Amino acid sequence: MALRLSDIVEEARLSARALRDFGDHLFNPTVRLGVTGLSRAGKTVFITALIHGLTRGGRFPVFEPFATGRIARARLEPQPDDAVPRFDYENHVRTLIEARRWPTSTVDISELRLVIGYQRQNGADRSLTLDIVDYPGEWLLDLPLLNKSYEQWSNESLALSQASPRAPLAAPWHGYLATLSAEGQADEQAALSAARLFTEYLRACRDERFAMSLLPPGRFLMPGNLAGSPALTFAPLDLPEHGTAPDGSLWAMMRRRYEAYKDVVVRPFFRDHFARLDRQVVLVDALSAFNSGPEALVDLEAALAGILDCFRIGRGTLFSTLFRPRIDRILFAATKADHLHHSSHDRLEAVLRRAVAGAVARAEDTGADIDVVALAAVRATREAMVARGAEKLPSLLG
């Protein structure tokens, strides 16, 4: 009953926030666009290039309102949410153009507001406020934890770590885990050591040699100001198949901290940011998974399915707008397409489409639009033909 009551309270908070947002949007039409992706997918570069193109008259040949001149102007406005950092667009542009370096990766949530003046197809002039919300994709993978007990998560994480290619990476953590008794006395130093070794295992999985994608809890790799806190000092345990956690045991302490992680980290993110999104772009570094082998592709597919299952998707209605906001359009984008010759772009897109096919099939009846595309936010190569004997091969330079 306590869990059910907490769910009711959370839904009431979401509904109250949705009503407040709806009132604001009546006088100022606003779309909240979430942009996310797993590590190294290129979120920062994508958002910087998008804003630069809209405000400086870039080329968007397949974006009909821009290509036909119906978008008159776009300008930056002050960031609206006082508790959320502003996306550092100006500094990222200087890094790309003047220093000719890639900007630093996304490690926290940030936001930027654009006001776009445009002409409707009937000729009427209108303006739209676009709030772009940038957040790490690893945070999305935390959302399923809201519906899992510590015991479920612990068993699933342990089973995943025992499969190839993760098992060798998890060996130091597994070795320490074998010395612990879940039903033994709670021990702060044991919790600290277990959390550190578990985090090192997650970090090793993310290395480009393995490119694993399914790595919750996300804040273990991006702790921010929570580093060292009890809410981030827990780890899976080898639990008995039946039984309950004895009072004062290591098991009970780990479970309490896992629940604290959900209360302190996951629920506020869902309530204050994620549940307010109208549209979503999910960037995917599929090429890294290709380079790392079939296990990485399988892991990526599972991560994308988990991400799509997190979204509240469906065609927007007045009721959903007022009380239960939904995401009605999602775009999965395979990034860094400039690393391939244009003749291979359709194959890159096809592989990503296949990776999300299972999750998309489950969402078909919701009325939401889900699409897949291959793109490059910044083109860092150019195409050429290279002679090899009598044969000419399509190639990339850069």
mmCIF file of C-alpha atoms in Angstrom:
data_model
loop_
_atom_site.group_PDB
_atom_site.id
_atom_site.type_symbol
_atom_site.label_atom_id
_atom_site.label_comp_id
_atom_site.label_asym_id
_atom_site.label_seq_id
_atom_site.Cartn_x
_atom_site.Cartn_y
_atom_site.Cartn_z
ATOM 1 C CA MET A 1 0.000 0.000 0.000
ATOM 2 C CA ALA A 2 2.886 2.380 0.767
ATOM 3 C CA LEU A 3 4.284 1.919 -2.749
ATOM 4 C CA ARG A 4 0.878 2.478 -4.312
ATOM 5 C CA LEU A 5 0.370 5.652 -2.267
ATOM 6 C CA SER A 6 3.780 6.996 -3.337
ATOM 7 C CA ASP A 7 2.882 6.338 -6.969
ATOM 8 C CA ILE A 8 -0.377 8.277 -6.533
ATOM 9 C CA VAL A 9 1.465 11.201 -4.952
ATOM 10 C CA GLU A 10 4.022 11.204 -7.787
ATOM 11 C CA GLU A 11 1.287 11.202 -10.437
ATOM 12 C CA ALA A 12 -0.449 14.080 -8.648
ATOM 13 C CA ARG A 13 2.779 16.087 -8.762
ATOM 14 C CA LEU A 14 3.163 15.366 -12.468
ATOM 15 C CA SER A 15 -0.429 16.422 -13.161
ATOM 16 C CA ALA A 16 -0.001 19.670 -11.220
ATOM 17 C CA ARG A 17 3.170 20.464 -13.169
ATOM 18 C CA ALA A 18 1.449 19.627 -16.470
ATOM 19 C CA LEU A 19 -1.450 21.960 -15.660
ATOM 20 C CA ARG A 20 0.971 24.781 -14.859
ATOM 21 C CA ASP A 21 2.893 24.204 -18.092
ATOM 22 C CA PHE A 22 -0.361 24.076 -20.078
ATOM 23 C CA GLY A 23 -1.393 27.476 -18.717
ATOM 24 C CA ASP A 24 1.945 28.977 -19.718
ATOM 25 C CA HIS A 25 1.816 27.439 -23.205
ATOM 26 C CA LEU A 26 -1.654 28.870 -23.947
ATOM 27 C CA PHE A 27 -0.072 32.309 -24.296
ATOM 28 C CA ASN A 28 3.378 31.183 -25.383
ATOM 29 C CA PRO A 29 3.322 27.985 -27.525
ATOM 30 C CA THR A 30 6.289 25.911 -26.428
ATOM 31 C CA VAL A 31 7.809 22.594 -27.433
ATOM 32 C CA ARG A 32 10.241 20.874 -25.077
ATOM 33 C CA LEU A 33 12.697 18.831 -27.143
ATOM 34 C CA GLY A 34 14.816 16.293 -25.291
ATOM 35 C CA VAL A 35 18.174 15.390 -26.825
ATOM 36 C CA THR A 36 19.987 12.415 -25.379
ATOM 37 C CA GLY A 37 22.275 9.572 -26.316
ATOM 38 C CA LEU A 38 24.685 7.162 -24.732
ATOM 39 C CA SER A 39 28.307 8.123 -24.162
ATOM 40 C CA ARG A 40 30.204 9.536 -27.178
ATOM 41 C CA ALA A 41 27.082 9.751 -29.353
ATOM 42 C CA GLY A 42 27.735 13.445 -30.073
ATOM 43 C CA LYS A 43 24.937 15.220 -28.167
ATOM 44 C CA THR A 44 26.860 18.428 -27.523
ATOM 45 C CA VAL A 45 28.010 18.784 -31.139
ATOM 46 C CA PHE A 46 24.528 17.974 -32.471
ATOM 47 C CA ILE A 47 22.794 20.616 -30.332
ATOM 48 C CA THR A 48 25.483 23.209 -31.079
ATOM 49 C CA ALA A 49 25.202 22.581 -34.841
ATOM 50 C CA LEU A 50 21.385 22.679 -34.695
ATOM 51 C CA ILE A 51 21.290 26.008 -32.857
ATOM 52 C CA HIS A 52 24.020 27.483 -35.081
ATOM 53 C CA GLY A 53 22.149 26.436 -38.221
ATOM 54 C CA LEU A 54 18.815 27.853 -37.051
ATOM 55 C CA THR A 55 20.209 31.169 -35.820
ATOM 56 C CA ARG A 56 22.803 31.695 -38.587
ATOM 57 C CA GLY A 57 20.887 30.455 -41.613
ATOM 58 C CA GLY A 58 22.426 27.040 -42.083
ATOM 59 C CA ARG A 59 21.469 24.489 -44.723
ATOM 60 C CA PHE A 60 18.622 22.115 -43.852
ATOM 61 C CA PRO A 61 17.549 20.856 -47.288
ATOM 62 C CA VAL A 62 15.138 18.183 -46.005
ATOM 63 C CA PHE A 63 13.518 20.457 -43.379
ATOM 64 C CA GLU A 64 10.641 21.841 -45.461
ATOM 65 C CA PRO A 65 9.831 25.004 -43.425
ATOM 66 C CA PHE A 66 13.490 26.065 -43.556
ATOM 67 C CA ALA A 67 14.117 25.049 -47.165
ATOM 68 C CA THR A 68 11.044 26.940 -48.411
ATOM 69 C CA GLY A 69 11.799 30.069 -46.394
ATOM 70 C CA ARG A 70 8.865 29.823 -43.993
ATOM 71 C CA ILE A 71 11.191 30.188 -40.996
ATOM 72 C CA ALA A 72 11.989 33.895 -40.845
ATOM 73 C CA ARG A 73 14.331 34.021 -37.883
ATOM 74 C CA ALA A 74 15.448 32.238 -34.732
ATOM 75 C CA ARG A 75 16.972 33.891 -31.692
ATOM 76 C CA LEU A 76 18.244 32.795 -28.310
ATOM 77 C CA GLU A 77 16.289 33.743 -25.212
ATOM 78 C CA PRO A 78 17.248 33.525 -21.509
ATOM 79 C CA GLN A 79 17.156 29.986 -20.122
ATOM 80 C CA PRO A 80 13.739 29.609 -18.408
ATOM 81 C CA ASP A 81 14.413 27.091 -15.607
ATOM 82 C CA ASP A 82 16.329 28.729 -12.774
ATOM 83 C CA ALA A 83 17.508 25.406 -11.313
ATOM 84 C CA VAL A 84 18.922 24.003 -14.585
ATOM 85 C CA PRO A 85 22.320 25.023 -16.049
ATOM 86 C CA ARG A 86 22.260 26.784 -19.410
ATOM 87 C CA PHE A 87 23.641 24.869 -22.398
ATOM 88 C CA ASP A 88 26.960 26.609 -23.101
ATOM 89 C CA TYR A 89 26.333 27.156 -26.803
ATOM 90 C CA GLU A 90 28.693 30.092 -27.329
ATOM 91 C CA ASN A 91 31.685 28.343 -25.759
ATOM 92 C CA HIS A 92 30.981 25.136 -27.706
ATOM 93 C CA VAL A 93 30.921 27.106 -30.986
ATOM 94 C CA ARG A 94 34.274 28.709 -30.172
ATOM 95 C CA THR A 95 35.742 25.304 -29.319
ATOM 96 C CA LEU A 96 34.593 23.865 -32.657
ATOM 97 C CA ILE A 97 35.384 26.820 -34.947
ATOM 98 C CA GLU A 98 38.361 28.598 -33.357
ATOM 99 C CA ALA A 99 40.117 25.877 -31.347
ATOM 100 C CA ARG A 100 39.053 23.158 -33.819
ATOM 101 C CA ARG A 101 38.471 20.687 -30.992
ATOM 102 C CA TRP A 102 35.455 18.641 -29.957
ATOM 103 C CA PRO A 103 33.551 20.141 -26.987
ATOM 104 C CA THR A 104 33.485 18.363 -23.649
ATOM 105 C CA SER A 105 30.909 15.593 -23.264
ATOM 106 C CA THR A 106 27.555 15.914 -21.527
ATOM 107 C CA VAL A 107 27.797 14.992 -17.851
ATOM 108 C CA ASP A 108 24.711 16.760 -16.496
ATOM 109 C CA ILE A 109 21.416 18.212 -17.624
ATOM 110 C CA SER A 110 21.359 21.588 -19.374
ATOM 111 C CA GLU A 111 18.841 23.621 -21.328
ATOM 112 C CA LEU A 112 18.594 26.387 -23.917
ATOM 113 C CA ARG A 113 15.638 28.362 -25.262
ATOM 114 C CA LEU A 114 15.112 29.386 -28.889
ATOM 115 C CA VAL A 115 12.261 31.534 -30.173
ATOM 116 C CA ILE A 116 11.493 30.766 -33.818
ATOM 117 C CA GLY A 117 9.482 33.125 -35.998
ATOM 118 C CA TYR A 118 7.772 31.301 -38.858
ATOM 119 C CA GLN A 119 4.957 31.516 -41.370
ATOM 120 C CA ARG A 120 2.191 28.950 -41.330
ATOM 121 C CA GLN A 121 1.135 27.349 -44.593
ATOM 122 C CA ASN A 122 -1.929 29.618 -44.662
ATOM 123 C CA GLY A 123 0.384 32.657 -44.554
ATOM 124 C CA ALA A 124 -0.165 33.679 -40.928
ATOM 125 C CA ASP A 125 2.920 34.740 -38.943
ATOM 126 C CA ARG A 126 3.534 32.821 -35.728
ATOM 127 C CA SER A 127 6.282 32.241 -33.173
ATOM 128 C CA LEU A 128 7.249 29.037 -31.398
ATOM 129 C CA THR A 129 9.378 28.679 -28.291
ATOM 130 C CA LEU A 130 11.712 25.680 -28.475
ATOM 131 C CA ASP A 131 13.284 24.539 -25.212
ATOM 132 C CA ILE A 132 16.140 22.119 -25.938
ATOM 133 C CA VAL A 133 16.910 19.860 -22.969
ATOM 134 C CA ASP A 134 20.266 18.067 -23.091
ATOM 135 C CA TYR A 135 20.790 15.153 -20.694
ATOM 136 C CA PRO A 136 22.985 12.021 -20.558
ATOM 137 C CA GLY A 137 21.424 8.901 -22.026
ATOM 138 C CA GLU A 138 22.802 6.911 -19.098
ATOM 139 C CA TRP A 139 20.181 8.626 -16.938
ATOM 140 C CA LEU A 140 17.431 7.136 -19.099
ATOM 141 C CA LEU A 141 18.638 3.633 -18.280
ATOM 142 C CA ASP A 142 17.977 4.408 -14.609
ATOM 143 C CA LEU A 143 14.237 4.881 -15.124
ATOM 144 C CA PRO A 144 13.411 1.127 -15.206
ATOM 145 C CA LEU A 145 14.890 0.933 -11.691
ATOM 146 C CA LEU A 146 11.752 2.684 -10.415
ATOM 147 C CA ASN A 147 9.845 -0.552 -11.017
ATOM 148 C CA LYS A 148 12.512 -2.925 -9.697
ATOM 149 C CA SER A 149 13.364 -3.985 -6.185
ATOM 150 C CA TYR A 150 16.968 -4.087 -5.028
ATOM 151 C CA GLU A 151 16.823 -7.872 -5.212
ATOM 152 C CA GLN A 152 15.648 -7.838 -8.853
ATOM 153 C CA TRP A 153 18.291 -5.323 -9.909
ATOM 154 C CA SER A 154 21.033 -7.119 -8.014
ATOM 155 C CA ASN A 155 20.251 -10.513 -9.580
ATOM 156 C CA GLU A 156 19.947 -9.039 -13.098
ATOM 157 C CA SER A 157 23.201 -7.072 -12.781
ATOM 158 C CA LEU A 158 25.095 -10.079 -11.496
ATOM 159 C CA ALA A 159 23.772 -12.324 -14.281
ATOM 160 C CA LEU A 160 24.685 -9.720 -16.921
ATOM 161 C CA SER A 161 28.217 -9.394 -15.535
ATOM 162 C CA GLN A 162 28.787 -13.151 -15.811
ATOM 163 C CA ALA A 163 28.202 -13.204 -19.589
ATOM 164 C CA SER A 164 30.810 -12.530 -22.281
ATOM 165 C CA PRO A 165 32.508 -10.102 -22.808
ATOM 166 C CA ARG A 166 31.708 -8.615 -19.393
ATOM 167 C CA ALA A 167 32.912 -11.499 -17.198
ATOM 168 C CA PRO A 168 36.674 -10.791 -17.494
ATOM 169 C CA LEU A 169 36.034 -7.091 -16.865
ATOM 170 C CA ALA A 170 34.059 -7.923 -13.738
ATOM 171 C CA ALA A 171 36.657 -10.357 -12.331
ATOM 172 C CA PRO A 172 38.070 -7.988 -9.637
ATOM 173 C CA TRP A 173 34.556 -7.121 -8.467
ATOM 174 C CA HIS A 174 33.454 -10.782 -8.556
ATOM 175 C CA GLY A 175 36.532 -11.734 -6.519
ATOM 176 C CA TYR A 176 35.671 -9.213 -3.810
ATOM 177 C CA LEU A 177 31.983 -10.124 -3.936
ATOM 178 C CA ALA A 178 32.864 -13.729 -3.071
ATOM 179 C CA THR A 179 34.304 -12.534 0.272
ATOM 180 C CA LEU A 180 31.072 -10.816 1.331
ATOM 181 C CA SER A 181 28.078 -12.276 3.123
ATOM 182 C CA ALA A 182 24.849 -10.532 2.233
ATOM 183 C CA GLU A 183 23.319 -11.588 5.540
ATOM 184 C CA GLY A 184 26.396 -10.544 7.545
ATOM 185 C CA GLN A 185 26.790 -7.367 9.574
ATOM 186 C CA ALA A 186 26.536 -4.057 7.714
ATOM 187 C CA ASP A 187 30.041 -2.727 7.010
ATOM 188 C CA GLU A 188 30.703 0.745 5.602
ATOM 189 C CA GLN A 189 34.148 -0.167 4.273
ATOM 190 C CA ALA A 190 32.733 -3.242 2.533
ATOM 191 C CA ALA A 191 30.074 -1.085 0.888
ATOM 192 C CA LEU A 192 32.674 1.469 -0.239
ATOM 193 C CA SER A 193 34.944 -1.209 -1.717
ATOM 194 C CA ALA A 194 32.083 -3.031 -3.445
ATOM 195 C CA ALA A 195 30.749 0.224 -4.949
ATOM 196 C CA ARG A 196 34.231 1.235 -6.155
ATOM 197 C CA LEU A 197 34.921 -2.118 -7.834
ATOM 198 C CA PHE A 198 31.434 -2.229 -9.352
ATOM 199 C CA THR A 199 31.946 1.283 -10.768
ATOM 200 C CA GLU A 200 35.332 0.308 -12.209
ATOM 201 C CA TYR A 201 33.652 -2.651 -13.910
ATOM 202 C CA LEU A 202 30.995 -0.366 -15.431
ATOM 203 C CA ARG A 203 33.684 2.045 -16.605
ATOM 204 C CA ALA A 204 35.650 -0.781 -18.222
ATOM 205 C CA CYS A 205 32.510 -1.935 -20.064
ATOM 206 C CA ARG A 206 32.100 1.548 -21.523
ATOM 207 C CA ASP A 207 35.637 1.557 -22.949
ATOM 208 C CA GLU A 208 35.627 1.863 -26.756
ATOM 209 C CA ARG A 209 37.171 -1.605 -27.063
ATOM 210 C CA PHE A 210 33.947 -3.123 -25.737
ATOM 211 C CA ALA A 211 31.370 -0.290 -26.194
ATOM 212 C CA MET A 212 28.797 -1.813 -23.870
ATOM 213 C CA SER A 213 25.655 0.324 -23.558
ATOM 214 C CA LEU A 214 23.564 -1.265 -20.797
ATOM 215 C CA LEU A 215 25.285 0.229 -17.722
ATOM 216 C CA PRO A 216 22.877 1.331 -14.971
ATOM 217 C CA PRO A 217 23.002 3.007 -12.503
ATOM 218 C CA GLY A 218 23.964 5.946 -14.711
ATOM 219 C CA ARG A 219 25.171 8.256 -11.933
ATOM 220 C CA PHE A 220 27.893 5.780 -10.949
ATOM 221 C CA LEU A 221 29.766 6.916 -14.068
ATOM 222 C CA MET A 222 28.662 10.573 -13.715
ATOM 223 C CA PRO A 223 28.379 11.178 -9.957
ATOM 224 C CA GLY A 224 28.609 14.977 -9.948
ATOM 225 C CA ASN A 225 28.036 16.460 -6.487
ATOM 226 C CA LEU A 226 26.783 13.097 -5.184
ATOM 227 C CA ALA A 227 30.224 11.474 -5.383
ATOM 228 C CA GLY A 228 30.921 9.578 -2.173
ATOM 229 C CA SER A 229 27.386 9.914 -0.828
ATOM 230 C CA PRO A 230 25.568 6.849 0.576
ATOM 231 C CA ALA A 231 23.071 7.134 -2.302
ATOM 232 C CA LEU A 232 25.929 6.170 -4.650
ATOM 233 C CA THR A 233 27.648 3.729 -2.289
ATOM 234 C CA PHE A 234 25.929 0.435 -2.999
ATOM 235 C CA ALA A 235 26.419 -2.518 -5.329
ATOM 236 C CA PRO A 236 24.774 -5.815 -6.268
ATOM 237 C CA LEU A 237 25.234 -8.721 -3.855
ATOM 238 C CA ASP A 238 25.106 -12.476 -4.364
ATOM 239 C CA LEU A 239 21.752 -12.989 -2.649
ATOM 240 C CA PRO A 240 20.154 -16.240 -1.460
ATOM 241 C CA GLU A 241 17.311 -17.409 -3.695
ATOM 242 C CA HIS A 242 14.783 -17.197 -0.879
ATOM 243 C CA GLY A 243 14.701 -15.191 2.300
ATOM 244 C CA THR A 244 14.645 -11.595 3.464
ATOM 245 C CA ALA A 245 17.306 -9.135 4.527
ATOM 246 C CA PRO A 246 18.057 -9.403 8.279
ATOM 247 C CA ASP A 247 17.976 -6.135 10.220
ATOM 248 C CA GLY A 248 21.412 -4.537 10.405
ATOM 249 C CA SER A 249 22.798 -6.688 7.589
ATOM 250 C CA LEU A 250 24.905 -5.648 4.589
ATOM 251 C CA TRP A 251 21.956 -6.697 2.419
ATOM 252 C CA ALA A 252 19.586 -4.351 4.284
ATOM 253 C CA MET A 253 22.074 -1.455 4.025
ATOM 254 C CA MET A 254 22.576 -1.958 0.277
ATOM 255 C CA ARG A 255 18.816 -2.147 -0.276
ATOM 256 C CA ARG A 256 18.231 1.056 1.721
ATOM 257 C CA ARG A 257 20.848 2.924 -0.309
ATOM 258 C CA TYR A 258 19.445 1.600 -3.589
ATOM 259 C CA GLU A 259 16.029 2.985 -2.603
ATOM 260 C CA ALA A 260 17.696 6.282 -1.635
ATOM 261 C CA TYR A 261 19.282 6.427 -5.100
ATOM 262 C CA LYS A 262 15.830 6.160 -6.661
ATOM 263 C CA ASP A 263 14.407 8.835 -4.334
ATOM 264 C CA VAL A 264 17.313 11.296 -4.601
ATOM 265 C CA VAL A 265 18.364 10.813 -8.233
ATOM 266 C CA VAL A 266 15.874 8.959 -10.427
ATOM 267 C CA ARG A 267 12.460 10.243 -9.327
ATOM 268 C CA PRO A 268 13.413 13.970 -9.364
ATOM 269 C CA PHE A 269 14.859 13.587 -12.868
ATOM 270 C CA PHE A 270 11.693 11.860 -14.077
ATOM 271 C CA ARG A 271 9.336 14.352 -12.423
ATOM 272 C CA ASP A 272 11.135 17.637 -13.084
ATOM 273 C CA HIS A 273 12.565 17.002 -16.548
ATOM 274 C CA PHE A 274 11.804 13.761 -18.335
ATOM 275 C CA ALA A 275 8.024 13.721 -17.844
ATOM 276 C CA ARG A 276 7.741 17.250 -19.288
ATOM 277 C CA LEU A 277 9.226 16.461 -22.722
ATOM 278 C CA ASP A 278 7.076 16.731 -25.868
ATOM 279 C CA ARG A 279 9.544 15.415 -28.485
ATOM 280 C CA GLN A 280 12.720 13.375 -28.211
ATOM 281 C CA VAL A 281 15.904 12.844 -30.241
ATOM 282 C CA VAL A 282 18.011 9.817 -29.253
ATOM 283 C CA LEU A 283 21.524 9.860 -30.730
ATOM 284 C CA VAL A 284 23.298 6.518 -31.190
ATOM 285 C CA ASP A 285 26.978 5.883 -31.877
ATOM 286 C CA ALA A 286 26.252 2.697 -33.799
ATOM 287 C CA LEU A 287 29.671 2.698 -35.460
ATOM 288 C CA SER A 288 31.429 2.099 -32.128
ATOM 289 C CA ALA A 289 29.211 -0.922 -31.542
ATOM 290 C CA PHE A 290 30.018 -2.201 -35.058
ATOM 291 C CA ASN A 291 33.733 -1.880 -34.391
ATOM 292 C CA SER A 292 33.477 -3.707 -31.063
ATOM 293 C CA GLY A 293 31.687 -6.784 -32.396
ATOM 294 C CA PRO A 294 28.374 -8.637 -32.169
ATOM 295 C CA GLU A 295 28.206 -8.596 -28.348
ATOM 296 C CA ALA A 296 28.293 -4.793 -28.372
ATOM 297 C CA LEU A 297 25.509 -4.688 -30.965
ATOM 298 C CA VAL A 298 23.321 -7.012 -28.896
ATOM 299 C CA ASP A 299 23.984 -4.868 -25.828
ATOM 300 C CA LEU A 300 23.135 -1.705 -27.782
ATOM 301 C CA GLU A 301 19.877 -3.253 -28.963
ATOM 302 C CA ALA A 302 18.899 -4.085 -25.374
ATOM 303 C CA ALA A 303 19.801 -0.564 -24.226
ATOM 304 C CA LEU A 304 17.729 1.078 -26.997
ATOM 305 C CA ALA A 305 14.767 -1.158 -26.187
ATOM 306 C CA GLY A 306 15.073 -0.141 -22.546
ATOM 307 C CA ILE A 307 15.279 3.536 -23.516
ATOM 308 C CA LEU A 308 12.169 3.396 -25.697
ATOM 309 C CA ASP A 309 10.239 1.534 -23.001
ATOM 310 C CA CYS A 310 10.997 4.428 -20.627
ATOM 311 C CA PHE A 311 9.167 7.008 -22.710
ATOM 312 C CA ARG A 312 5.538 7.869 -22.098
ATOM 313 C CA ILE A 313 4.642 7.842 -25.761
ATOM 314 C CA GLY A 314 1.396 8.346 -27.606
ATOM 315 C CA ARG A 315 -0.544 10.830 -29.657
ATOM 316 C CA GLY A 316 -1.188 13.981 -27.672
ATOM 317 C CA THR A 317 -4.754 14.701 -26.531
ATOM 318 C CA LEU A 318 -6.225 17.478 -24.413
ATOM 319 C CA PHE A 319 -6.413 15.109 -21.443
ATOM 320 C CA SER A 320 -2.793 13.997 -21.808
ATOM 321 C CA THR A 321 -1.667 17.596 -22.207
ATOM 322 C CA LEU A 322 -3.477 18.602 -19.031
ATOM 323 C CA PHE A 323 -2.741 15.637 -16.788
ATOM 324 C CA ARG A 324 -0.364 13.065 -18.299
ATOM 325 C CA PRO A 325 2.066 14.545 -20.853
ATOM 326 C CA ARG A 326 3.289 12.239 -23.597
ATOM 327 C CA ILE A 327 6.083 12.237 -26.141
ATOM 328 C CA ASP A 328 4.406 12.017 -29.536
ATOM 329 C CA ARG A 329 7.497 11.978 -31.796
ATOM 330 C CA ILE A 330 10.817 10.213 -31.303
ATOM 331 C CA LEU A 331 13.782 10.211 -33.669
ATOM 332 C CA PHE A 332 16.600 7.680 -33.346
ATOM 333 C CA ALA A 333 19.653 9.022 -35.160
ATOM 334 C CA ALA A 334 22.829 7.104 -36.015
ATOM 335 C CA THR A 335 25.522 9.752 -35.663
ATOM 336 C CA LYS A 336 28.930 10.258 -37.286
ATOM 337 C CA ALA A 337 27.588 9.254 -40.707
ATOM 338 C CA ASP A 338 30.453 11.272 -42.226
ATOM 339 C CA HIS A 339 32.741 8.393 -41.166
ATOM 340 C CA LEU A 340 31.120 6.368 -43.955
ATOM 341 C CA HIS A 341 30.829 6.998 -47.692
ATOM 342 C CA HIS A 342 27.355 8.250 -48.608
ATOM 343 C CA SER A 343 26.683 4.966 -50.416
ATOM 344 C CA SER A 344 26.706 3.234 -47.010
ATOM 345 C CA HIS A 345 24.431 5.661 -45.167
ATOM 346 C CA ASP A 346 21.280 3.696 -45.979
ATOM 347 C CA ARG A 347 22.890 0.561 -44.548
ATOM 348 C CA LEU A 348 23.842 2.388 -41.345
ATOM 349 C CA GLU A 349 20.265 3.564 -41.029
ATOM 350 C CA ALA A 350 18.943 0.060 -41.742
ATOM 351 C CA VAL A 351 21.084 -1.476 -38.989
ATOM 352 C CA LEU A 352 19.845 1.072 -36.440
ATOM 353 C CA ARG A 353 16.256 0.532 -37.604
ATOM 354 C CA ARG A 354 16.685 -3.177 -37.008
ATOM 355 C CA ALA A 355 18.168 -2.533 -33.552
ATOM 356 C CA VAL A 356 15.053 -0.628 -32.435
ATOM 357 C CA ALA A 357 12.523 -2.702 -34.405
ATOM 358 C CA GLY A 358 11.390 -4.779 -31.431
ATOM 359 C CA ALA A 359 10.790 -1.780 -29.223
ATOM 360 C CA VAL A 360 9.106 0.165 -32.041
ATOM 361 C CA ALA A 361 6.738 -2.756 -32.693
ATOM 362 C CA ARG A 362 5.563 -2.583 -29.079
ATOM 363 C CA ALA A 363 4.855 1.138 -29.499
ATOM 364 C CA GLU A 364 2.972 0.938 -32.811
ATOM 365 C CA ASP A 365 -0.499 1.107 -31.242
ATOM 366 C CA THR A 366 0.219 4.252 -29.211
ATOM 367 C CA GLY A 367 -0.129 6.667 -32.134
ATOM 368 C CA ALA A 368 3.352 8.130 -31.675
ATOM 369 C CA ASP A 369 5.620 8.753 -34.675
ATOM 370 C CA ILE A 370 8.977 6.972 -34.394
ATOM 371 C CA ASP A 371 11.610 7.336 -37.098
ATOM 372 C CA VAL A 372 15.241 6.425 -37.741
ATOM 373 C CA VAL A 373 17.879 8.400 -39.665
ATOM 374 C CA ALA A 374 21.652 8.508 -40.230
ATOM 375 C CA LEU A 375 23.259 11.944 -39.827
ATOM 376 C CA ALA A 376 26.427 13.909 -39.106
ATOM 377 C CA ALA A 377 26.071 17.088 -37.053
ATOM 378 C CA VAL A 378 29.500 18.303 -38.245
ATOM 379 C CA ARG A 379 31.096 16.961 -41.393
ATOM 380 C CA ALA A 380 34.718 16.133 -40.570
ATOM 381 C CA THR A 381 35.528 14.237 -43.792
ATOM 382 C CA ARG A 382 35.178 14.647 -47.539
ATOM 383 C CA GLU A 383 34.566 12.013 -50.157
ATOM 384 C CA ALA A 384 36.988 11.090 -52.904
ATOM 385 C CA MET A 385 37.709 8.372 -55.457
ATOM 386 C CA VAL A 386 41.011 6.578 -54.977
ATOM 387 C CA ALA A 387 42.619 4.604 -57.810
ATOM 388 C CA ARG A 388 43.789 1.096 -57.003
ATOM 389 C CA GLY A 389 45.207 -0.332 -60.176
ATOM 390 C CA ALA A 390 42.491 -0.112 -62.796
ATOM 391 C CA GLU A 391 39.809 0.113 -60.120
ATOM 392 C CA LYS A 392 38.460 3.299 -58.521
ATOM 393 C CA LEU A 393 37.275 2.992 -54.955
ATOM 394 C CA PRO A 394 34.954 5.398 -53.064
ATOM 395 C CA SER A 395 36.936 6.716 -50.100
ATOM 396 C CA LEU A 396 36.965 9.281 -47.302
ATOM 397 C CA LEU A 397 39.601 11.900 -46.574
ATOM 398 C CA GLY A 398 39.941 13.630 -43.210
#
